[in-house]
mmCIF file of C-alpha atoms in Angstrom:
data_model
loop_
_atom_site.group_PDB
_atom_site.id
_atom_site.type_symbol
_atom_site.label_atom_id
_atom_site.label_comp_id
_atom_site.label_asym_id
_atom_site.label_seq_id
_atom_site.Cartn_x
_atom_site.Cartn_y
_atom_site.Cartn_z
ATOM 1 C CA UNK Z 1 163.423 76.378 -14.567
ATOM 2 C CA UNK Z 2 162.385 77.947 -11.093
ATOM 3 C CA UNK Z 3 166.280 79.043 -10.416
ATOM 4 C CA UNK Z 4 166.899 79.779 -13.988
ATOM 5 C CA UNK Z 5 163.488 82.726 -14.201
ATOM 6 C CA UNK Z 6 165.481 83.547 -10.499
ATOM 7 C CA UNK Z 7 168.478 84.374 -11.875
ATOM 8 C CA UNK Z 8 167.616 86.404 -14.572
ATOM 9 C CA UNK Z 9 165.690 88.729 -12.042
ATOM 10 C CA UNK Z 10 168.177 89.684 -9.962
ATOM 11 C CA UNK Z 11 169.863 91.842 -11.753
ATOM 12 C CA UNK Z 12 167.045 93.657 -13.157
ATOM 13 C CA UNK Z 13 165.443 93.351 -9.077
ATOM 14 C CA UNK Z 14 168.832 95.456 -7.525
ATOM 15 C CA UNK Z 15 169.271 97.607 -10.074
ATOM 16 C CA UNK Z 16 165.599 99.178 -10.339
ATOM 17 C CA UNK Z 17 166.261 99.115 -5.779
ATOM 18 C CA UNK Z 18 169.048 101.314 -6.343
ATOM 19 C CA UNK Z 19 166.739 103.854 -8.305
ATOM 20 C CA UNK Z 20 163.543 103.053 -5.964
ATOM 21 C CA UNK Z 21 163.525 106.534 -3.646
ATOM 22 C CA UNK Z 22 165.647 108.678 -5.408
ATOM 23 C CA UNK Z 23 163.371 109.171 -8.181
ATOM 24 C CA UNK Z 24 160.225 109.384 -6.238
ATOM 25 C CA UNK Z 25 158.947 113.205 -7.246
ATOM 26 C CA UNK Z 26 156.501 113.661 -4.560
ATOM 27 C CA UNK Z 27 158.053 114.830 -1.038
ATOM 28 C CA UNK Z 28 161.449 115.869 -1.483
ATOM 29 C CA UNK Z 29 162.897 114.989 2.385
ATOM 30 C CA UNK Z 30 164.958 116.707 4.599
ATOM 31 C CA UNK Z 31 167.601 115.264 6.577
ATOM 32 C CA UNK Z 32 167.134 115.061 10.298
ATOM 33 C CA UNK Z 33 168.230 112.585 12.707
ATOM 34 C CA UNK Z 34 165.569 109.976 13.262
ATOM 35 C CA UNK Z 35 165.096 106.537 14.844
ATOM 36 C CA UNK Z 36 165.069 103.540 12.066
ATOM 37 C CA UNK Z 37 164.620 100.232 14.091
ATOM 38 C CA UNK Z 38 165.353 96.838 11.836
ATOM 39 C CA UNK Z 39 164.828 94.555 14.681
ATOM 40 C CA UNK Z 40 163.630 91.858 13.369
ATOM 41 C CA UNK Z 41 159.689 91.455 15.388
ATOM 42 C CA UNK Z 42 156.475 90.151 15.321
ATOM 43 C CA UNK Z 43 154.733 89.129 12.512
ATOM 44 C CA UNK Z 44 152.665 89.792 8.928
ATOM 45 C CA UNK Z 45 149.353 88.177 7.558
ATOM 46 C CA UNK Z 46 149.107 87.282 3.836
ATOM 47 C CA UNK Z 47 145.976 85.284 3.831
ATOM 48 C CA UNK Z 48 145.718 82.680 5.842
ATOM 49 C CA UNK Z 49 149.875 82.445 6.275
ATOM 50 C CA UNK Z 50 152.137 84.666 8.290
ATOM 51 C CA UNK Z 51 155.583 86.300 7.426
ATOM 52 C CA UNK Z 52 158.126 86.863 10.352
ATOM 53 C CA UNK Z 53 161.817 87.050 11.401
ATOM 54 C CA UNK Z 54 163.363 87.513 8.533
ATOM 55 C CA UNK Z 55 164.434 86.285 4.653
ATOM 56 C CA UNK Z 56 167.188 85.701 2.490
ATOM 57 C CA UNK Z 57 167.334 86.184 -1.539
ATOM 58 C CA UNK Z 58 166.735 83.335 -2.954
ATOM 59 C CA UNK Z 59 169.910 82.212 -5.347
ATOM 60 C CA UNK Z 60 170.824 79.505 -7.128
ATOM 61 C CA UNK Z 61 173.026 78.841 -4.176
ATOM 62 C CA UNK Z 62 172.434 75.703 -1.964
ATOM 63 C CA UNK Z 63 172.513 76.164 0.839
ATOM 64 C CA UNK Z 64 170.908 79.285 0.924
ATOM 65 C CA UNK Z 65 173.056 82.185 2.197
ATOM 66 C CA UNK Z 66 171.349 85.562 0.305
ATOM 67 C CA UNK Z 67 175.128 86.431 -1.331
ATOM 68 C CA UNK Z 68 175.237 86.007 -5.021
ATOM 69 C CA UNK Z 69 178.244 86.120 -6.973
ATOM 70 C CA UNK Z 70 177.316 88.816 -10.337
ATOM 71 C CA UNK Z 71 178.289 92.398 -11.575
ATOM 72 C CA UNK Z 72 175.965 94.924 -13.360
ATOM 73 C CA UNK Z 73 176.141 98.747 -14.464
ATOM 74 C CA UNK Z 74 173.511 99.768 -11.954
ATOM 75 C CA UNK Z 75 175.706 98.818 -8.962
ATOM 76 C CA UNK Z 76 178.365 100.759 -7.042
ATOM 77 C CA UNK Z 77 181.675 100.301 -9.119
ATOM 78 C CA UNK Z 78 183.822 97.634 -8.538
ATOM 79 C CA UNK Z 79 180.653 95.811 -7.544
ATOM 80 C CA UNK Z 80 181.274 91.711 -7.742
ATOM 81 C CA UNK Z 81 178.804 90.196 -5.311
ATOM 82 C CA UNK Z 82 175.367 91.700 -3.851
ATOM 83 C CA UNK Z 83 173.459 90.387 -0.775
ATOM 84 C CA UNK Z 84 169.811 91.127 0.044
ATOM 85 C CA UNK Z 85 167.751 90.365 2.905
ATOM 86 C CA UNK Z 86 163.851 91.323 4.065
ATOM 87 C CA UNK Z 87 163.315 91.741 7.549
ATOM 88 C CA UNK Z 88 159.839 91.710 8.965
ATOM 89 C CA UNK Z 89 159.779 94.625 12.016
ATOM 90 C CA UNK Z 90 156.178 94.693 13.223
ATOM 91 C CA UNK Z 91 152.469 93.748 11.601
ATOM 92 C CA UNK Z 92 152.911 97.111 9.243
ATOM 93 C CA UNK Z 93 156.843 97.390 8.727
ATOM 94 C CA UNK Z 94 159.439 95.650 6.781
ATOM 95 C CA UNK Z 95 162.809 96.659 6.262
ATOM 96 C CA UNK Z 96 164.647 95.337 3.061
ATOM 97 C CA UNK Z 97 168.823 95.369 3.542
ATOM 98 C CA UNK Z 98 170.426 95.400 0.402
ATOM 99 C CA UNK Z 99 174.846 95.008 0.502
ATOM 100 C CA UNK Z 100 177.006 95.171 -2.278
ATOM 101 C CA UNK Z 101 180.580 93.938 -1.715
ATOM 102 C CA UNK Z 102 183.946 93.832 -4.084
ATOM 103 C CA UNK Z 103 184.764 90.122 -3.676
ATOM 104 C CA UNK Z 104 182.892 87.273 -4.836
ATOM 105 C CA UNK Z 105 181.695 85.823 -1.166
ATOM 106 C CA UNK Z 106 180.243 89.129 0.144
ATOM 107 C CA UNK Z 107 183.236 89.681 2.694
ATOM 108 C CA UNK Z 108 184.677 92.885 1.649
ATOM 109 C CA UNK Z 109 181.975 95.405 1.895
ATOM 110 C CA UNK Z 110 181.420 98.731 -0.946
ATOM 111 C CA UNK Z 111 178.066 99.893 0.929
ATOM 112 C CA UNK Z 112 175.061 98.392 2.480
ATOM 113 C CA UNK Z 113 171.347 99.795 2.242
ATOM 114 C CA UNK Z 114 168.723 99.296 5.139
ATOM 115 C CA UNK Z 115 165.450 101.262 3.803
ATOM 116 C CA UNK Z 116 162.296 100.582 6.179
ATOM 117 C CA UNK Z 117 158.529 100.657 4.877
ATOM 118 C CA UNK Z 118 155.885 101.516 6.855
ATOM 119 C CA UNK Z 119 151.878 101.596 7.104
ATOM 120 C CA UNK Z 120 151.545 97.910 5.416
ATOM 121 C CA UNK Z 121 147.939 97.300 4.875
ATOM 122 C CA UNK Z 122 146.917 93.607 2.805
ATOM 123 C CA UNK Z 123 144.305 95.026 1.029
ATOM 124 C CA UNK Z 124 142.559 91.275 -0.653
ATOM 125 C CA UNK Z 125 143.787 88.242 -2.886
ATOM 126 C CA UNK Z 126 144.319 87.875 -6.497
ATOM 127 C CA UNK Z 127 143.991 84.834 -8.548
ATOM 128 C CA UNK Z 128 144.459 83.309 -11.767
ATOM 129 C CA UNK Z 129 147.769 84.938 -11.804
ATOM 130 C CA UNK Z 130 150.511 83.165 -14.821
ATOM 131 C CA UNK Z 131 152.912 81.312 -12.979
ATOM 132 C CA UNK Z 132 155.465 81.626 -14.992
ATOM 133 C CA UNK Z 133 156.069 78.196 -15.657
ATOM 134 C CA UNK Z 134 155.860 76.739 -11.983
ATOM 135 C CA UNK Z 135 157.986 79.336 -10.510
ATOM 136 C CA UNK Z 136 155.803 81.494 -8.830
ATOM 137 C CA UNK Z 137 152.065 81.038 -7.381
ATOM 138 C CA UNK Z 138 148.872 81.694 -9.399
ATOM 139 C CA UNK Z 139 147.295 83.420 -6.262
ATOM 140 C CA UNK Z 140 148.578 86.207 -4.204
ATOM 141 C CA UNK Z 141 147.518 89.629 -1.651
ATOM 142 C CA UNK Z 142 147.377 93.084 -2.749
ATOM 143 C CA UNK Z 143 149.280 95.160 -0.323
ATOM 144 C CA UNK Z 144 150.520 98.988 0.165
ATOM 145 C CA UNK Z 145 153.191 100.384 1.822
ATOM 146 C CA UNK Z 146 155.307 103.692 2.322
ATOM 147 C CA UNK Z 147 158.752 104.372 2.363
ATOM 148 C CA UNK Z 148 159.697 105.425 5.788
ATOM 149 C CA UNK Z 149 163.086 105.559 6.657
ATOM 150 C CA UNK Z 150 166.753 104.519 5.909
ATOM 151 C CA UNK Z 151 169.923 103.422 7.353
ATOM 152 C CA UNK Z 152 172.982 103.392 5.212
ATOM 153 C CA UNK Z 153 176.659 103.339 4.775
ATOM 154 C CA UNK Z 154 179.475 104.111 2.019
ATOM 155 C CA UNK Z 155 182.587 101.953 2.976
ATOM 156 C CA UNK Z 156 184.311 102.719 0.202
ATOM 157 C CA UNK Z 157 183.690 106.139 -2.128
ATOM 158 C CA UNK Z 158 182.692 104.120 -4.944
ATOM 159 C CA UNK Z 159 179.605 103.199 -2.498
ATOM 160 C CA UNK Z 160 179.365 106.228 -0.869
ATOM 161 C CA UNK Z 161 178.898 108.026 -4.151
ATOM 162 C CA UNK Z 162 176.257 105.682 -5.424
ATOM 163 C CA UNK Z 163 174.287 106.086 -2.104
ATOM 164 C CA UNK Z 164 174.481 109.971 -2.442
ATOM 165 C CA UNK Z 165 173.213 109.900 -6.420
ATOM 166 C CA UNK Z 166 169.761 107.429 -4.589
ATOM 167 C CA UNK Z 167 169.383 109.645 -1.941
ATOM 168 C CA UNK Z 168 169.565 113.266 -3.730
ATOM 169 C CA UNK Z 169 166.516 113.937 -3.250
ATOM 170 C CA UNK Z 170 166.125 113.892 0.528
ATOM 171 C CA UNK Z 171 169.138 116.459 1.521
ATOM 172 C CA UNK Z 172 171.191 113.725 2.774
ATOM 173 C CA UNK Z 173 174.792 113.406 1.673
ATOM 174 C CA UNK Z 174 176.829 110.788 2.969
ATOM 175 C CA UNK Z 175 180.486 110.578 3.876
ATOM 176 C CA UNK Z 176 182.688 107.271 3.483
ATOM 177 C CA UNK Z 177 182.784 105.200 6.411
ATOM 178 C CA UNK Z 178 180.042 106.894 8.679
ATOM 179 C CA UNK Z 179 176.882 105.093 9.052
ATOM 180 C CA UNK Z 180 173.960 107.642 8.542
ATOM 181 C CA UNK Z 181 170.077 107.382 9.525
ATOM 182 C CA UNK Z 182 167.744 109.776 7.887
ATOM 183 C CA UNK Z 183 164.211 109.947 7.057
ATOM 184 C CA UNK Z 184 162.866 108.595 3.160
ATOM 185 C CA UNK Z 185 159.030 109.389 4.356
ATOM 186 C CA UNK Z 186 156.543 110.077 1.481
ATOM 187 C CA UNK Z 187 152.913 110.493 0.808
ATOM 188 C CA UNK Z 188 152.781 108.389 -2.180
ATOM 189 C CA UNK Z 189 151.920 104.737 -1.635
ATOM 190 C CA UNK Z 190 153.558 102.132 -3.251
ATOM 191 C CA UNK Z 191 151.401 99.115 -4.747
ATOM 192 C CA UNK Z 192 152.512 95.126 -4.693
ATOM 193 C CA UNK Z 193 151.856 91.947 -4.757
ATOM 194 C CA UNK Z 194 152.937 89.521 -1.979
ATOM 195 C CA UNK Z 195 152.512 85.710 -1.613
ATOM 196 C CA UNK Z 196 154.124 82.790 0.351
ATOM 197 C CA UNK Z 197 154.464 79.243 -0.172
ATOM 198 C CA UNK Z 198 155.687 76.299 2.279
ATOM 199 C CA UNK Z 199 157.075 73.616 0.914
ATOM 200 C CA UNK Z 200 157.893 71.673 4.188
ATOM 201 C CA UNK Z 201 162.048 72.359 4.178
ATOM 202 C CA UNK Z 202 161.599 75.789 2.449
ATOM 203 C CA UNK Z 203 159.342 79.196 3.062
ATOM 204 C CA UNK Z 204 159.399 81.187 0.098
ATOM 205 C CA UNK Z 205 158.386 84.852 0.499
ATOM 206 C CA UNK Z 206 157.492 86.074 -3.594
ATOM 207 C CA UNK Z 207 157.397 89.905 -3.873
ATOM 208 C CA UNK Z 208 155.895 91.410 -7.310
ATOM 209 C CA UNK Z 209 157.451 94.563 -8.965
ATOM 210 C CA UNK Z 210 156.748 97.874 -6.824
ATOM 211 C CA UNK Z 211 154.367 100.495 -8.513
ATOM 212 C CA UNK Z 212 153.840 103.869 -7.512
ATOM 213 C CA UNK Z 213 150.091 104.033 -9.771
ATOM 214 C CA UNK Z 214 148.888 100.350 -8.915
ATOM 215 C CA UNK Z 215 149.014 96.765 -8.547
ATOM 216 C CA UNK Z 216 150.924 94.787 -10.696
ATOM 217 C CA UNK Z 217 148.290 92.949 -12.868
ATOM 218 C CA UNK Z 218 150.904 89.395 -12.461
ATOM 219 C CA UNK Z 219 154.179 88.240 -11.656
ATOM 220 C CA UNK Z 220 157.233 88.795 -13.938
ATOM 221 C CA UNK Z 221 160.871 87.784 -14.584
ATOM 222 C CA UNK Z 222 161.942 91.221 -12.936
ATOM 223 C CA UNK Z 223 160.243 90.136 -9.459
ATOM 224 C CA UNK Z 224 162.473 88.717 -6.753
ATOM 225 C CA UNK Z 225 161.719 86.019 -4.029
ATOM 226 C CA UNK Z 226 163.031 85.416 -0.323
ATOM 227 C CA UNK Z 227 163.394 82.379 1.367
ATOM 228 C CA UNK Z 228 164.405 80.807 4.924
#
């Protein structure tokens, strides 16, 4: 049941990423050359548990490898695998990669997406949450975070186009084949919920559905989960 809920997330999970920054309303950016580190280093607290290093997507795949086979309208055409990864860079920062490739094995590369969030603050723990039958925790942490800044790359126009359509808003335009940094910093906050869960072979890293207003009351079918 756990993979199945899983499954039908993910498309719902990259397609709503693709739309994340360009349609925030409240800084419109412009494009300067900046420093966007995604090394992965040190470490987050969630309660009494610590994130670090960094995550896969969790697929139906064993074992795990973050590349998932699937197509959908939201992605860059031509689209027939995605791969997605969350990379923990300090005790406040996170960077979450997102690649979308035209084979099935996530060889052949359309474009790849690092965006970084800053100024992570755990704000306190939620409970009684629905766990959708067994698949996600009935506890969690209320955190916040900003988007900060972005790394990203159009191999083919087909990605390159869909990069330029997220990032309209920021005065970057992208050209096929050059790897651009640029800043995505806001004002706005955005509002989560974040848990983890050990199981002894597997860390799972659950992340709720992003809100610009507030915290997401519970978990839901659209919310994606890492693992390593």
């Amino acid at each position: 049941m756990k993979k199945i809920i899983l499954w039908t997330a993910l498309i719902s999970v990259v397609t709503l990423f693709i739309g994340a920054c360009a349609k925030r309303d409240d800084a419109t950016v412009t494009a300067t050359a900046v420093t966007c580190d995604r090394t992965a280093s040190g470490s987050i607290t969630i309660g009494s548990d610590t994130v670090s290093s960094s995550y896969l997507m969790d697929t139906p795949n064993t074992p795990e490898t973050g590349c998932y086979a699937m197509t959908s309208t939201g992605f860059p055409t031509g689209t027939q695998s995605i791969s997605q990864q969350r990379i923990i860079t300090s005790s406040t920062s996170f960077v979450d990669y997102v690649g979308y490739f035209s084979d099935t094995a996530c060889a052949t590369g359309i474009s790849y997406l690092y965006q970084k969030y800053s100024s992570l603050s755990v704000v306190g723990e939620v409970t009684g949450l629905s766990t959708l039958s067994g698949s996600r925790p009935s506890s969690a942490y209320k955190v916040t975070y900003k988007s900060d800044c972005a790394t990203a790359k159009g191999e083919i126009d087909a990605g390159t186009e869909a990069l330029n359509y997220q990032y309209s808003n920021t005065g970057v335009y992208l050209t096929t084949g050059t790897e651009q940094t640029f800043s995505t910093e806001v004002t706005q906050s955005t509002y989560n919920i974040w848990a983890t869960e050990d199981n002894g072979s597997v860390i799972s890293f659950y992340n709720g559905d992003d809100s610009q207003t507030d915290y997401p009351s519970g978990w839901n079918n659209n919310d994606t989960n890492y693992v390593k």
